[in-house]
JSON list of C-alpha atoms and ligand atoms in Angstrom, two decimals:
[
{"chain": "A", "resi": 1, "resn": "UNK", "atom": "CA", "xyz": [-18.30, 5.28, 12.79]},
{"chain": "A", "resi": 2, "resn": "UNK", "atom": "CA", "xyz": [-15.98, 2.91, 10.46]},
{"chain": "A", "resi": 3, "resn": "UNK", "atom": "CA", "xyz": [-16.74, 4.06, 6.59]},
{"chain": "A", "resi": 4, "resn": "UNK", "atom": "CA", "xyz": [-16.14, 1.12, 4.36]},
{"chain": "A", "resi": 5, "resn": "UNK", "atom": "CA", "xyz": [-15.06, 3.34, 1.93]},
{"chain": "A", "resi": 6, "resn": "UNK", "atom": "CA", "xyz": [-11.66, 3.88, 3.38]},
{"chain": "A", "resi": 7, "resn": "UNK", "atom": "CA", "xyz": [-8.90, 1.17, 4.74]},
{"chain": "A", "resi": 8, "resn": "UNK", "atom": "CA", "xyz": [-6.13, 2.07, 7.01]},
{"chain": "A", "resi": 9, "resn": "UNK", "atom": "CA", "xyz": [-3.02, -0.01, 6.10]},
{"chain": "A", "resi": 10, "resn": "UNK", "atom": "CA", "xyz": [-0.41, 0.26, 8.79]},
{"chain": "A", "resi": 11, "resn": "UNK", "atom": "CA", "xyz": [3.10, -0.20, 7.40]},
{"chain": "A", "resi": 12, "resn": "UNK", "atom": "CA", "xyz": [4.78, -2.51, 9.61]},
{"chain": "A", "resi": 13, "resn": "UNK", "atom": "CA", "xyz": [8.35, -0.65, 8.77]},
{"chain": "A", "resi": 14, "resn": "UNK", "atom": "CA", "xyz": [7.43, 1.31, 12.17]},
{"chain": "A", "resi": 15, "resn": "UNK", "atom": "CA", "xyz": [6.60, -1.45, 14.29]},
{"chain": "A", "resi": 16, "resn": "UNK", "atom": "CA", "xyz": [8.91, -3.29, 17.05]},
{"chain": "A", "resi": 17, "resn": "UNK", "atom": "CA", "xyz": [10.20, -5.94, 14.72]},
{"chain": "A", "resi": 18, "resn": "UNK", "atom": "CA", "xyz": [11.14, -7.91, 17.97]},
{"chain": "A", "resi": 19, "resn": "UNK", "atom": "CA", "xyz": [7.18, -8.54, 18.58]},
{"chain": "A", "resi": 20, "resn": "UNK", "atom": "CA", "xyz": [6.00, -8.46, 15.08]},
{"chain": "A", "resi": 21, "resn": "UNK", "atom": "CA", "xyz": [3.14, -10.87, 15.28]},
{"chain": "A", "resi": 22, "resn": "UNK", "atom": "CA", "xyz": [1.91, -9.34, 18.39]},
{"chain": "A", "resi": 23, "resn": "UNK", "atom": "CA", "xyz": [2.16, -5.90, 16.73]},
{"chain": "A", "resi": 24, "resn": "UNK", "atom": "CA", "xyz": [0.22, -7.05, 13.85]},
{"chain": "A", "resi": 25, "resn": "UNK", "atom": "CA", "xyz": [-2.55, -8.68, 16.13]},
{"chain": "A", "resi": 26, "resn": "UNK", "atom": "CA", "xyz": [-2.84, -5.59, 18.07]},
{"chain": "A", "resi": 27, "resn": "UNK", "atom": "CA", "xyz": [-2.85, -2.86, 15.32]},
{"chain": "A", "resi": 28, "resn": "UNK", "atom": "CA", "xyz": [-6.01, -4.58, 13.62]},
{"chain": "A", "resi": 29, "resn": "UNK", "atom": "CA", "xyz": [-7.66, -5.27, 16.80]},
{"chain": "A", "resi": 30, "resn": "UNK", "atom": "CA", "xyz": [-7.05, -1.41, 17.41]},
{"chain": "A", "resi": 31, "resn": "UNK", "atom": "CA", "xyz": [-9.09, -1.08, 13.96]},
{"chain": "A", "resi": 32, "resn": "UNK", "atom": "CA", "xyz": [-6.70, -1.11, 11.10]},
{"chain": "A", "resi": 33, "resn": "UNK", "atom": "CA", "xyz": [-8.13, -2.63, 7.97]},
{"chain": "A", "resi": 34, "resn": "UNK", "atom": "CA", "xyz": [-4.85, -4.63, 6.14]},
{"chain": "A", "resi": 35, "resn": "UNK", "atom": "CA", "xyz": [-1.28, -4.89, 6.97]},
{"chain": "A", "resi": 36, "resn": "UNK", "atom": "CA", "xyz": [1.03, -2.87, 4.74]},
{"chain": "A", "resi": 37, "resn": "UNK", "atom": "CA", "xyz": [4.32, -5.14, 4.30]},
{"chain": "A", "resi": 38, "resn": "UNK", "atom": "CA", "xyz": [7.56, -3.16, 2.88]},
{"chain": "A", "resi": 39, "resn": "UNK", "atom": "CA", "xyz": [9.96, -5.15, 1.13]},
{"chain": "A", "resi": 40, "resn": "UNK", "atom": "CA", "xyz": [13.06, -3.40, 0.75]},
{"chain": "A", "resi": 41, "resn": "UNK", "atom": "CA", "xyz": [16.34, -5.10, -0.91]},
{"chain": "A", "resi": 42, "resn": "UNK", "atom": "CA", "xyz": [19.03, -2.54, -0.60]},
{"chain": "A", "resi": 43, "resn": "UNK", "atom": "CA", "xyz": [19.24, -2.30, -4.25]},
{"chain": "A", "resi": 44, "resn": "UNK", "atom": "CA", "xyz": [16.23, -0.58, -5.44]},
{"chain": "A", "resi": 45, "resn": "UNK", "atom": "CA", "xyz": [16.02, 1.55, -2.63]},
{"chain": "A", "resi": 46, "resn": "UNK", "atom": "CA", "xyz": [18.72, 2.19, 0.16]},
{"chain": "A", "resi": 47, "resn": "UNK", "atom": "CA", "xyz": [17.51, -0.01, 2.80]},
{"chain": "A", "resi": 48, "resn": "UNK", "atom": "CA", "xyz": [17.13, -3.47, 3.75]},
{"chain": "A", "resi": 49, "resn": "UNK", "atom": "CA", "xyz": [13.92, -4.97, 5.54]},
{"chain": "A", "resi": 50, "resn": "UNK", "atom": "CA", "xyz": [12.59, -8.44, 5.41]},
{"chain": "A", "resi": 51, "resn": "UNK", "atom": "CA", "xyz": [11.36, -11.08, 2.56]},
{"chain": "A", "resi": 52, "resn": "UNK", "atom": "CA", "xyz": [8.50, -14.13, 2.41]},
{"chain": "A", "resi": 53, "resn": "UNK", "atom": "CA", "xyz": [9.72, -15.90, 5.68]},
{"chain": "A", "resi": 54, "resn": "UNK", "atom": "CA", "xyz": [8.35, -12.94, 7.87]},
{"chain": "A", "resi": 55, "resn": "UNK", "atom": "CA", "xyz": [5.50, -12.58, 5.88]},
{"chain": "A", "resi": 56, "resn": "UNK", "atom": "CA", "xyz": [5.00, -16.17, 6.38]},
{"chain": "A", "resi": 57, "resn": "UNK", "atom": "CA", "xyz": [5.58, -15.64, 10.07]},
{"chain": "A", "resi": 58, "resn": "UNK", "atom": "CA", "xyz": [2.94, -12.77, 10.39]},
{"chain": "A", "resi": 59, "resn": "UNK", "atom": "CA", "xyz": [0.41, -14.67, 8.51]},
{"chain": "A", "resi": 60, "resn": "UNK", "atom": "CA", "xyz": [-1.21, -16.82, 11.21]},
{"chain": "A", "resi": 61, "resn": "UNK", "atom": "CA", "xyz": [-1.32, -13.53, 13.60]},
{"chain": "A", "resi": 62, "resn": "UNK", "atom": "CA", "xyz": [-4.22, -11.93, 11.36]},
{"chain": "A", "resi": 63, "resn": "UNK", "atom": "CA", "xyz": [-6.89, -12.61, 8.92]},
{"chain": "A", "resi": 64, "resn": "UNK", "atom": "CA", "xyz": [-6.36, -8.93, 7.71]},
{"chain": "A", "resi": 65, "resn": "UNK", "atom": "CA", "xyz": [-5.18, -8.70, 4.00]},
{"chain": "A", "resi": 66, "resn": "UNK", "atom": "CA", "xyz": [-1.48, -8.44, 3.66]},
{"chain": "A", "resi": 67, "resn": "UNK", "atom": "CA", "xyz": [-0.45, -5.77, 1.40]},
{"chain": "A", "resi": 68, "resn": "UNK", "atom": "CA", "xyz": [2.88, -6.65, 0.16]},
{"chain": "A", "resi": 69, "resn": "UNK", "atom": "CA", "xyz": [4.84, -3.42, -1.13]},
{"chain": "A", "resi": 70, "resn": "UNK", "atom": "CA", "xyz": [7.75, -4.76, -3.15]},
{"chain": "A", "resi": 71, "resn": "UNK", "atom": "CA", "xyz": [10.94, -2.12, -3.46]},
{"chain": "A", "resi": 72, "resn": "UNK", "atom": "CA", "xyz": [12.89, -4.59, -5.26]},
{"chain": "A", "resi": 73, "resn": "UNK", "atom": "CA", "xyz": [14.91, -5.18, -8.35]},
{"chain": "A", "resi": 74, "resn": "UNK", "atom": "CA", "xyz": [14.56, -7.68, -10.25]},
{"chain": "A", "resi": 75, "resn": "UNK", "atom": "CA", "xyz": [10.57, -8.48, -9.12]},
{"chain": "A", "resi": 76, "resn": "UNK", "atom": "CA", "xyz": [9.50, -11.90, -10.69]},
{"chain": "A", "resi": 77, "resn": "UNK", "atom": "CA", "xyz": [11.57, -14.23, -8.46]},
{"chain": "A", "resi": 78, "resn": "UNK", "atom": "CA", "xyz": [10.03, -12.88, -5.02]},
{"chain": "A", "resi": 79, "resn": "UNK", "atom": "CA", "xyz": [6.34, -13.08, -6.23]},
{"chain": "A", "resi": 80, "resn": "UNK", "atom": "CA", "xyz": [5.44, -16.93, -6.12]},
{"chain": "A", "resi": 81, "resn": "UNK", "atom": "CA", "xyz": [7.39, -16.85, -2.74]},
{"chain": "A", "resi": 82, "resn": "UNK", "atom": "CA", "xyz": [5.42, -14.20, -1.41]},
{"chain": "A", "resi": 83, "resn": "UNK", "atom": "CA", "xyz": [2.28, -15.86, -2.55]},
{"chain": "A", "resi": 84, "resn": "UNK", "atom": "CA", "xyz": [2.85, -18.86, -0.83]},
{"chain": "A", "resi": 85, "resn": "UNK", "atom": "CA", "xyz": [3.68, -16.93, 2.23]},
{"chain": "A", "resi": 86, "resn": "UNK", "atom": "CA", "xyz": [0.23, -15.36, 2.29]},
{"chain": "A", "resi": 87, "resn": "UNK", "atom": "CA", "xyz": [0.46, -12.28, 0.51]},
{"chain": "A", "resi": 88, "resn": "UNK", "atom": "CA", "xyz": [-3.06, -10.96, -0.46]},
{"chain": "A", "resi": 89, "resn": "UNK", "atom": "CA", "xyz": [-2.28, -7.93, -2.49]},
{"chain": "A", "resi": 90, "resn": "UNK", "atom": "CA", "xyz": [1.37, -7.57, -4.20]},
{"chain": "A", "resi": 91, "resn": "UNK", "atom": "CA", "xyz": [2.31, -4.43, -5.92]},
{"chain": "A", "resi": 92, "resn": "UNK", "atom": "CA", "xyz": [5.69, -3.25, -7.36]},
{"chain": "A", "resi": 93, "resn": "UNK", "atom": "CA", "xyz": [7.49, -0.44, -9.03]},
{"chain": "A", "resi": 94, "resn": "UNK", "atom": "CA", "xyz": [7.40, -0.60, -13.13]},
{"chain": "A", "resi": 95, "resn": "UNK", "atom": "CA", "xyz": [10.78, 0.63, -13.35]},
{"chain": "A", "resi": 96, "resn": "UNK", "atom": "CA", "xyz": [11.85, -2.44, -11.54]},
{"chain": "A", "resi": 97, "resn": "UNK", "atom": "CA", "xyz": [10.62, -5.08, -13.66]},
{"chain": "A", "resi": 98, "resn": "UNK", "atom": "CA", "xyz": [11.80, -5.74, -17.14]},
{"chain": "A", "resi": 99, "resn": "UNK", "atom": "CA", "xyz": [8.39, -6.93, -18.54]},
{"chain": "A", "resi": 100, "resn": "UNK", "atom": "CA", "xyz": [5.80, -5.40, -16.49]},
{"chain": "A", "resi": 101, "resn": "UNK", "atom": "CA", "xyz": [2.68, -6.94, -18.15]},
{"chain": "A", "resi": 102, "resn": "UNK", "atom": "CA", "xyz": [4.42, -10.64, -17.63]},
{"chain": "A", "resi": 103, "resn": "UNK", "atom": "CA", "xyz": [5.03, -9.37, -13.91]},
{"chain": "A", "resi": 104, "resn": "UNK", "atom": "CA", "xyz": [1.40, -8.56, -13.09]},
{"chain": "A", "resi": 105, "resn": "UNK", "atom": "CA", "xyz": [0.22, -11.89, -14.98]},
{"chain": "A", "resi": 106, "resn": "UNK", "atom": "CA", "xyz": [2.83, -13.60, -12.63]},
{"chain": "A", "resi": 107, "resn": "UNK", "atom": "CA", "xyz": [1.26, -12.31, -9.62]},
{"chain": "A", "resi": 108, "resn": "UNK", "atom": "CA", "xyz": [-2.49, -13.00, -10.48]},
{"chain": "A", "resi": 109, "resn": "UNK", "atom": "CA", "xyz": [-1.57, -16.53, -11.45]},
{"chain": "A", "resi": 110, "resn": "UNK", "atom": "CA", "xyz": [-0.36, -16.86, -8.13]},
{"chain": "A", "resi": 111, "resn": "UNK", "atom": "CA", "xyz": [-3.48, -15.92, -6.79]},
{"chain": "A", "resi": 112, "resn": "UNK", "atom": "CA", "xyz": [-2.77, -12.82, -5.22]},
{"chain": "A", "resi": 113, "resn": "UNK", "atom": "CA", "xyz": [-4.32, -8.97, -6.27]},
{"chain": "A", "resi": 114, "resn": "UNK", "atom": "CA", "xyz": [-1.52, -7.11, -8.36]},
{"chain": "A", "resi": 115, "resn": "UNK", "atom": "CA", "xyz": [-0.71, -3.31, -8.57]},
{"chain": "A", "resi": 116, "resn": "UNK", "atom": "CA", "xyz": [1.75, -0.81, -9.78]},
{"chain": "A", "resi": 117, "resn": "UNK", "atom": "CA", "xyz": [3.26, 1.47, -7.52]},
{"chain": "A", "resi": 118, "resn": "UNK", "atom": "CA", "xyz": [3.91, 5.06, -8.58]},
{"chain": "A", "resi": 119, "resn": "UNK", "atom": "CA", "xyz": [7.08, 7.06, -7.30]},
{"chain": "A", "resi": 120, "resn": "UNK", "atom": "CA", "xyz": [6.92, 10.98, -6.98]},
{"chain": "A", "resi": 121, "resn": "UNK", "atom": "CA", "xyz": [8.31, 11.17, -10.69]},
{"chain": "A", "resi": 122, "resn": "UNK", "atom": "CA", "xyz": [6.76, 8.40, -12.23]},
{"chain": "A", "resi": 123, "resn": "UNK", "atom": "CA", "xyz": [4.18, 9.05, -14.75]},
{"chain": "A", "resi": 124, "resn": "UNK", "atom": "CA", "xyz": [0.79, 7.46, -14.89]},
{"chain": "A", "resi": 125, "resn": "UNK", "atom": "CA", "xyz": [1.33, 6.61, -18.32]},
{"chain": "A", "resi": 126, "resn": "UNK", "atom": "CA", "xyz": [2.11, 3.14, -17.19]},
{"chain": "A", "resi": 127, "resn": "UNK", "atom": "CA", "xyz": [-1.45, 2.46, -16.53]},
{"chain": "A", "resi": 128, "resn": "UNK", "atom": "CA", "xyz": [-2.23, 3.04, -20.22]},
{"chain": "A", "resi": 129, "resn": "UNK", "atom": "CA", "xyz": [-2.01, -0.72, -21.42]},
{"chain": "A", "resi": 130, "resn": "UNK", "atom": "CA", "xyz": [-2.29, -2.21, -18.07]},
{"chain": "A", "resi": 131, "resn": "UNK", "atom": "CA", "xyz": [-5.49, -1.46, -16.37]},
{"chain": "A", "resi": 132, "resn": "UNK", "atom": "CA", "xyz": [-7.24, -4.78, -17.40]},
{"chain": "A", "resi": 133, "resn": "UNK", "atom": "CA", "xyz": [-4.67, -6.27, -15.04]},
{"chain": "A", "resi": 134, "resn": "UNK", "atom": "CA", "xyz": [-4.14, -4.36, -12.00]},
{"chain": "A", "resi": 135, "resn": "UNK", "atom": "CA", "xyz": [-6.53, -4.36, -8.97]},
{"chain": "A", "resi": 136, "resn": "UNK", "atom": "CA", "xyz": [-4.79, -1.16, -7.20]},
{"chain": "A", "resi": 137, "resn": "UNK", "atom": "CA", "xyz": [-2.71, 1.81, -7.80]},
{"chain": "A", "resi": 138, "resn": "UNK", "atom": "CA", "xyz": [-0.54, 2.60, -5.05]},
{"chain": "A", "resi": 139, "resn": "UNK", "atom": "CA", "xyz": [1.15, 6.37, -5.23]},
{"chain": "A", "resi": 140, "resn": "UNK", "atom": "CA", "xyz": [4.24, 7.15, -3.12]},
{"chain": "A", "resi": 141, "resn": "UNK", "atom": "CA", "xyz": [3.81, 10.56, -1.69]},
{"chain": "A", "resi": 142, "resn": "UNK", "atom": "CA", "xyz": [7.11, 10.18, -0.54]},
{"chain": "A", "resi": 143, "resn": "UNK", "atom": "CA", "xyz": [10.37, 8.67, -2.27]},
{"chain": "A", "resi": 144, "resn": "UNK", "atom": "CA", "xyz": [10.79, 4.96, -1.52]},
{"chain": "A", "resi": 145, "resn": "UNK", "atom": "CA", "xyz": [13.12, 3.71, 1.13]},
{"chain": "A", "resi": 146, "resn": "UNK", "atom": "CA", "xyz": [12.18, 4.86, 4.76]},
{"chain": "A", "resi": 147, "resn": "UNK", "atom": "CA", "xyz": [9.24, 5.69, 7.16]},
{"chain": "A", "resi": 148, "resn": "UNK", "atom": "CA", "xyz": [8.71, 8.80, 9.25]},
{"chain": "A", "resi": 149, "resn": "UNK", "atom": "CA", "xyz": [9.14, 11.27, 5.78]},
{"chain": "A", "resi": 150, "resn": "UNK", "atom": "CA", "xyz": [7.11, 14.19, 5.33]},
{"chain": "A", "resi": 151, "resn": "UNK", "atom": "CA", "xyz": [3.94, 14.00, 2.90]},
{"chain": "A", "resi": 152, "resn": "UNK", "atom": "CA", "xyz": [5.12, 15.42, -0.46]},
{"chain": "A", "resi": 153, "resn": "UNK", "atom": "CA", "xyz": [1.96, 17.89, -1.35]},
{"chain": "A", "resi": 154, "resn": "UNK", "atom": "CA", "xyz": [2.10, 17.78, -5.38]},
{"chain": "A", "resi": 155, "resn": "UNK", "atom": "CA", "xyz": [0.91, 14.14, -4.35]},
{"chain": "A", "resi": 156, "resn": "UNK", "atom": "CA", "xyz": [-2.44, 15.63, -4.03]},
{"chain": "A", "resi": 157, "resn": "UNK", "atom": "CA", "xyz": [-2.60, 16.81, -7.69]},
{"chain": "A", "resi": 158, "resn": "UNK", "atom": "CA", "xyz": [-1.64, 13.48, -8.98]},
{"chain": "A", "resi": 159, "resn": "UNK", "atom": "CA", "xyz": [-4.10, 11.76, -6.71]},
{"chain": "A", "resi": 160, "resn": "UNK", "atom": "CA", "xyz": [-6.73, 14.05, -8.45]},
{"chain": "A", "resi": 161, "resn": "UNK", "atom": "CA", "xyz": [-5.63, 12.95, -11.96]},
{"chain": "A", "resi": 162, "resn": "UNK", "atom": "CA", "xyz": [-5.51, 9.23, -10.94]},
{"chain": "A", "resi": 163, "resn": "UNK", "atom": "CA", "xyz": [-8.75, 9.39, -9.47]},
{"chain": "A", "resi": 164, "resn": "UNK", "atom": "CA", "xyz": [-10.48, 10.66, -12.85]},
{"chain": "A", "resi": 165, "resn": "UNK", "atom": "CA", "xyz": [-8.66, 7.94, -14.90]},
{"chain": "A", "resi": 166, "resn": "UNK", "atom": "CA", "xyz": [-9.73, 5.18, -12.29]},
{"chain": "A", "resi": 167, "resn": "UNK", "atom": "CA", "xyz": [-13.40, 6.66, -12.31]},
{"chain": "A", "resi": 168, "resn": "UNK", "atom": "CA", "xyz": [-13.56, 6.64, -16.02]},
{"chain": "A", "resi": 169, "resn": "UNK", "atom": "CA", "xyz": [-12.35, 3.45, -16.54]},
{"chain": "A", "resi": 170, "resn": "UNK", "atom": "CA", "xyz": [-14.66, 2.05, -14.13]},
{"chain": "A", "resi": 171, "resn": "UNK", "atom": "CA", "xyz": [-17.31, 3.89, -15.78]},
{"chain": "A", "resi": 172, "resn": "UNK", "atom": "CA", "xyz": [-16.42, 2.31, -18.85]},
{"chain": "A", "resi": 173, "resn": "UNK", "atom": "CA", "xyz": [-15.64, -1.20, -18.01]},
{"chain": "A", "resi": 174, "resn": "UNK", "atom": "CA", "xyz": [-17.32, -1.67, -14.27]},
{"chain": "A", "resi": 175, "resn": "UNK", "atom": "CA", "xyz": [-14.18, -2.75, -12.97]},
{"chain": "A", "resi": 176, "resn": "UNK", "atom": "CA", "xyz": [-12.95, -1.06, -9.86]},
{"chain": "A", "resi": 177, "resn": "UNK", "atom": "CA", "xyz": [-9.49, -0.32, -9.09]},
{"chain": "A", "resi": 178, "resn": "UNK", "atom": "CA", "xyz": [-8.44, 0.74, -5.67]},
{"chain": "A", "resi": 179, "resn": "UNK", "atom": "CA", "xyz": [-6.14, 3.90, -4.97]},
{"chain": "A", "resi": 180, "resn": "UNK", "atom": "CA", "xyz": [-3.66, 3.53, -2.22]},
{"chain": "A", "resi": 181, "resn": "UNK", "atom": "CA", "xyz": [-1.69, 6.58, -1.09]},
{"chain": "A", "resi": 182, "resn": "UNK", "atom": "CA", "xyz": [2.06, 5.62, 0.85]},
{"chain": "A", "resi": 183, "resn": "UNK", "atom": "CA", "xyz": [4.12, 7.94, 3.00]},
{"chain": "A", "resi": 184, "resn": "UNK", "atom": "CA", "xyz": [3.65, 10.99, 5.55]},
{"chain": "A", "resi": 185, "resn": "UNK", "atom": "CA", "xyz": [0.13, 10.24, 5.78]},
{"chain": "A", "resi": 186, "resn": "UNK", "atom": "CA", "xyz": [-1.01, 11.97, 9.38]},
{"chain": "A", "resi": 187, "resn": "UNK", "atom": "CA", "xyz": [-3.94, 12.88, 11.16]},
{"chain": "A", "resi": 188, "resn": "UNK", "atom": "CA", "xyz": [-3.42, 16.40, 10.09]},
{"chain": "A", "resi": 189, "resn": "UNK", "atom": "CA", "xyz": [-3.43, 15.67, 6.36]},
{"chain": "A", "resi": 190, "resn": "UNK", "atom": "CA", "xyz": [-5.81, 12.32, 5.45]},
{"chain": "A", "resi": 191, "resn": "UNK", "atom": "CA", "xyz": [-8.78, 14.30, 5.13]},
{"chain": "A", "resi": 192, "resn": "UNK", "atom": "CA", "xyz": [-7.43, 16.18, 2.09]},
{"chain": "A", "resi": 193, "resn": "UNK", "atom": "CA", "xyz": [-5.83, 13.32, 0.97]},
{"chain": "A", "resi": 194, "resn": "UNK", "atom": "CA", "xyz": [-9.09, 11.30, 0.73]},
{"chain": "A", "resi": 195, "resn": "UNK", "atom": "CA", "xyz": [-10.92, 14.12, -0.68]},
{"chain": "A", "resi": 196, "resn": "UNK", "atom": "CA", "xyz": [-8.32, 14.28, -3.54]},
{"chain": "A", "resi": 197, "resn": "UNK", "atom": "CA", "xyz": [-9.26, 10.85, -4.25]},
{"chain": "A", "resi": 198, "resn": "UNK", "atom": "CA", "xyz": [-7.33, 8.40, -2.22]},
{"chain": "A", "resi": 199, "resn": "UNK", "atom": "CA", "xyz": [-9.33, 5.15, -0.55]},
{"chain": "A", "resi": 200, "resn": "UNK", "atom": "CA", "xyz": [-6.51, 3.05, 1.16]},
{"chain": "A", "resi": 201, "resn": "UNK", "atom": "CA", "xyz": [-4.04, 5.00, 3.60]},
{"chain": "A", "resi": 202, "resn": "UNK", "atom": "CA", "xyz": [-0.52, 3.53, 4.10]},
{"chain": "A", "resi": 203, "resn": "UNK", "atom": "CA", "xyz": [0.41, 5.09, 7.79]},
{"chain": "A", "resi": 204, "resn": "UNK", "atom": "CA", "xyz": [3.38, 3.63, 9.47]},
{"chain": "A", "resi": 205, "resn": "UNK", "atom": "CA", "xyz": [5.01, 6.19, 11.90]},
{"chain": "A", "resi": 206, "resn": "UNK", "atom": "CA", "xyz": [1.51, 8.12, 12.47]},
{"chain": "A", "resi": 207, "resn": "UNK", "atom": "CA", "xyz": [-0.01, 4.54, 13.82]},
{"chain": "A", "resi": 208, "resn": "UNK", "atom": "CA", "xyz": [2.86, 2.91, 15.53]},
{"chain": "A", "resi": 209, "resn": "UNK", "atom": "CA", "xyz": [3.85, 5.92, 17.28]},
{"chain": "A", "resi": 210, "resn": "UNK", "atom": "CA", "xyz": [0.76, 5.10, 19.59]},
{"chain": "A", "resi": 211, "resn": "UNK", "atom": "CA", "xyz": [3.55, 2.22, 21.00]},
{"chain": "A", "resi": 212, "resn": "UNK", "atom": "CA", "xyz": [0.76, -0.18, 22.25]},
{"chain": "A", "resi": 213, "resn": "UNK", "atom": "CA", "xyz": [-2.94, -1.55, 21.52]},
{"chain": "A", "resi": 214, "resn": "UNK", "atom": "CA", "xyz": [-4.58, 1.52, 23.29]},
{"chain": "A", "resi": 215, "resn": "UNK", "atom": "CA", "xyz": [-2.37, 3.94, 21.50]},
{"chain": "A", "resi": 216, "resn": "UNK", "atom": "CA", "xyz": [-3.07, 2.67, 18.09]},
{"chain": "A", "resi": 217, "resn": "UNK", "atom": "CA", "xyz": [-6.89, 2.46, 18.84]},
{"chain": "A", "resi": 218, "resn": "UNK", "atom": "CA", "xyz": [-6.79, 5.92, 19.68]},
{"chain": "A", "resi": 219, "resn": "UNK", "atom": "CA", "xyz": [-4.49, 7.09, 16.53]},
{"chain": "A", "resi": 220, "resn": "UNK", "atom": "CA", "xyz": [-6.74, 4.86, 13.88]},
{"chain": "A", "resi": 221, "resn": "UNK", "atom": "CA", "xyz": [-10.11, 6.53, 15.75]},
{"chain": "A", "resi": 222, "resn": "UNK", "atom": "CA", "xyz": [-8.60, 9.97, 15.09]},
{"chain": "A", "resi": 223, "resn": "UNK", "atom": "CA", "xyz": [-8.15, 9.18, 11.56]},
{"chain": "A", "resi": 224, "resn": "UNK", "atom": "CA", "xyz": [-11.41, 7.44, 11.57]},
{"chain": "A", "resi": 225, "resn": "UNK", "atom": "CA", "xyz": [-12.96, 10.99, 12.59]},
{"chain": "A", "resi": 226, "resn": "UNK", "atom": "CA", "xyz": [-10.84, 12.70, 9.90]},
{"chain": "A", "resi": 227, "resn": "UNK", "atom": "CA", "xyz": [-12.38, 10.48, 7.12]},
{"chain": "A", "resi": 228, "resn": "UNK", "atom": "CA", "xyz": [-15.83, 10.65, 8.42]},
{"chain": "A", "resi": 229, "resn": "UNK", "atom": "CA", "xyz": [-15.59, 14.55, 7.36]},
{"chain": "A", "resi": 230, "resn": "UNK", "atom": "CA", "xyz": [-14.75, 13.76, 3.84]},
{"chain": "B", "resi": 301, "resn": "DX5", "atom": "C1", "xyz": [8.28, 3.94, 2.13]},
{"chain": "B", "resi": 301, "resn": "DX5", "atom": "C2", "xyz": [7.46, 2.87, 2.36]},
{"chain": "B", "resi": 301, "resn": "DX5", "atom": "C3", "xyz": [6.39, 3.41, 3.17]},
{"chain": "B", "resi": 301, "resn": "DX5", "atom": "C4", "xyz": [6.50, 3.54, 4.63]},
{"chain": "B", "resi": 301, "resn": "DX5", "atom": "C5", "xyz": [5.34, 4.52, 5.07]},
{"chain": "B", "resi": 301, "resn": "DX5", "atom": "O1", "xyz": [9.41, 3.44, 1.25]},
{"chain": "B", "resi": 301, "resn": "DX5", "atom": "O2", "xyz": [6.66, 2.20, 1.16]},
{"chain": "B", "resi": 301, "resn": "DX5", "atom": "O3", "xyz": [5.10, 2.24, 3.22]},
{"chain": "B", "resi": 301, "resn": "DX5", "atom": "O4", "xyz": [6.84, 2.82, 5.53]},
{"chain": "B", "resi": 301, "resn": "DX5", "atom": "O5", "xyz": [5.83, 5.07, 6.36]},
{"chain": "B", "resi": 301, "resn": "DX5", "atom": "P1", "xyz": [5.15, 6.31, 7.02]},
{"chain": "B", "resi": 301, "resn": "DX5", "atom": "O6", "xyz": [3.69, 6.30, 7.12]},
{"chain": "B", "resi": 301, "resn": "DX5", "atom": "O7", "xyz": [5.93, 6.58, 8.51]},
{"chain": "B", "resi": 301, "resn": "DX5", "atom": "O8", "xyz": [5.36, 7.53, 6.18]},
{"chain": "B", "resi": 302, "resn": "ZN", "atom": "ZN1", "xyz": [5.08, 0.94, 1.34]}
]
């Protein structure tokens, strides 16, 4: 049974790049909720992936939200192109922007939902003055740049802390801010990650290890079973 509390967002970093449109279509048909789109510039992180043109190319393949994770520096010049390419969420690392408040406003002025991304060492203090401008917090449970890494267990404590902050804010203002986790999410840890407070789960290698629609469906169903126990 699909529990709407939780969203599964496969990262296409682990997809077959030679068949990206079909992979996006298959993984959503297999039961995923969002597409996580990892943008790396070989500057902010030591890896290079894809830009707005590839986002535009996959847009017609699914109606599901495209969750663009910018691991780039600088950030601002890529926001309008990704918004035009069909991004629904745009998240960025606050350390990569000279003016975080202005970058968040730019994302929202371009019609997308905005989020901040926190590396394992990044303090949640960046949230203090920006809660009114963010729609989602993304906690990295690995250091950014590569798929297939192991989940950093200390992220569970940071998730609990962040969950508390977001819940207090929602109680005070009525505004819900989503809490997403990214990196090393697997069948054997997703339940405890959800119990710690996450509600959107990025999973790249775990999902795409399924190789095809049937495989994706099996893996996503197993994720759902684990989440049903939370
Ligand atoms: C890493 C990316 C993650 C990564 C997740 O920098 O932001 O989205 O692709 O991949 P897995 O699920 O394989 O850890
Ligand atoms: Zn990511």
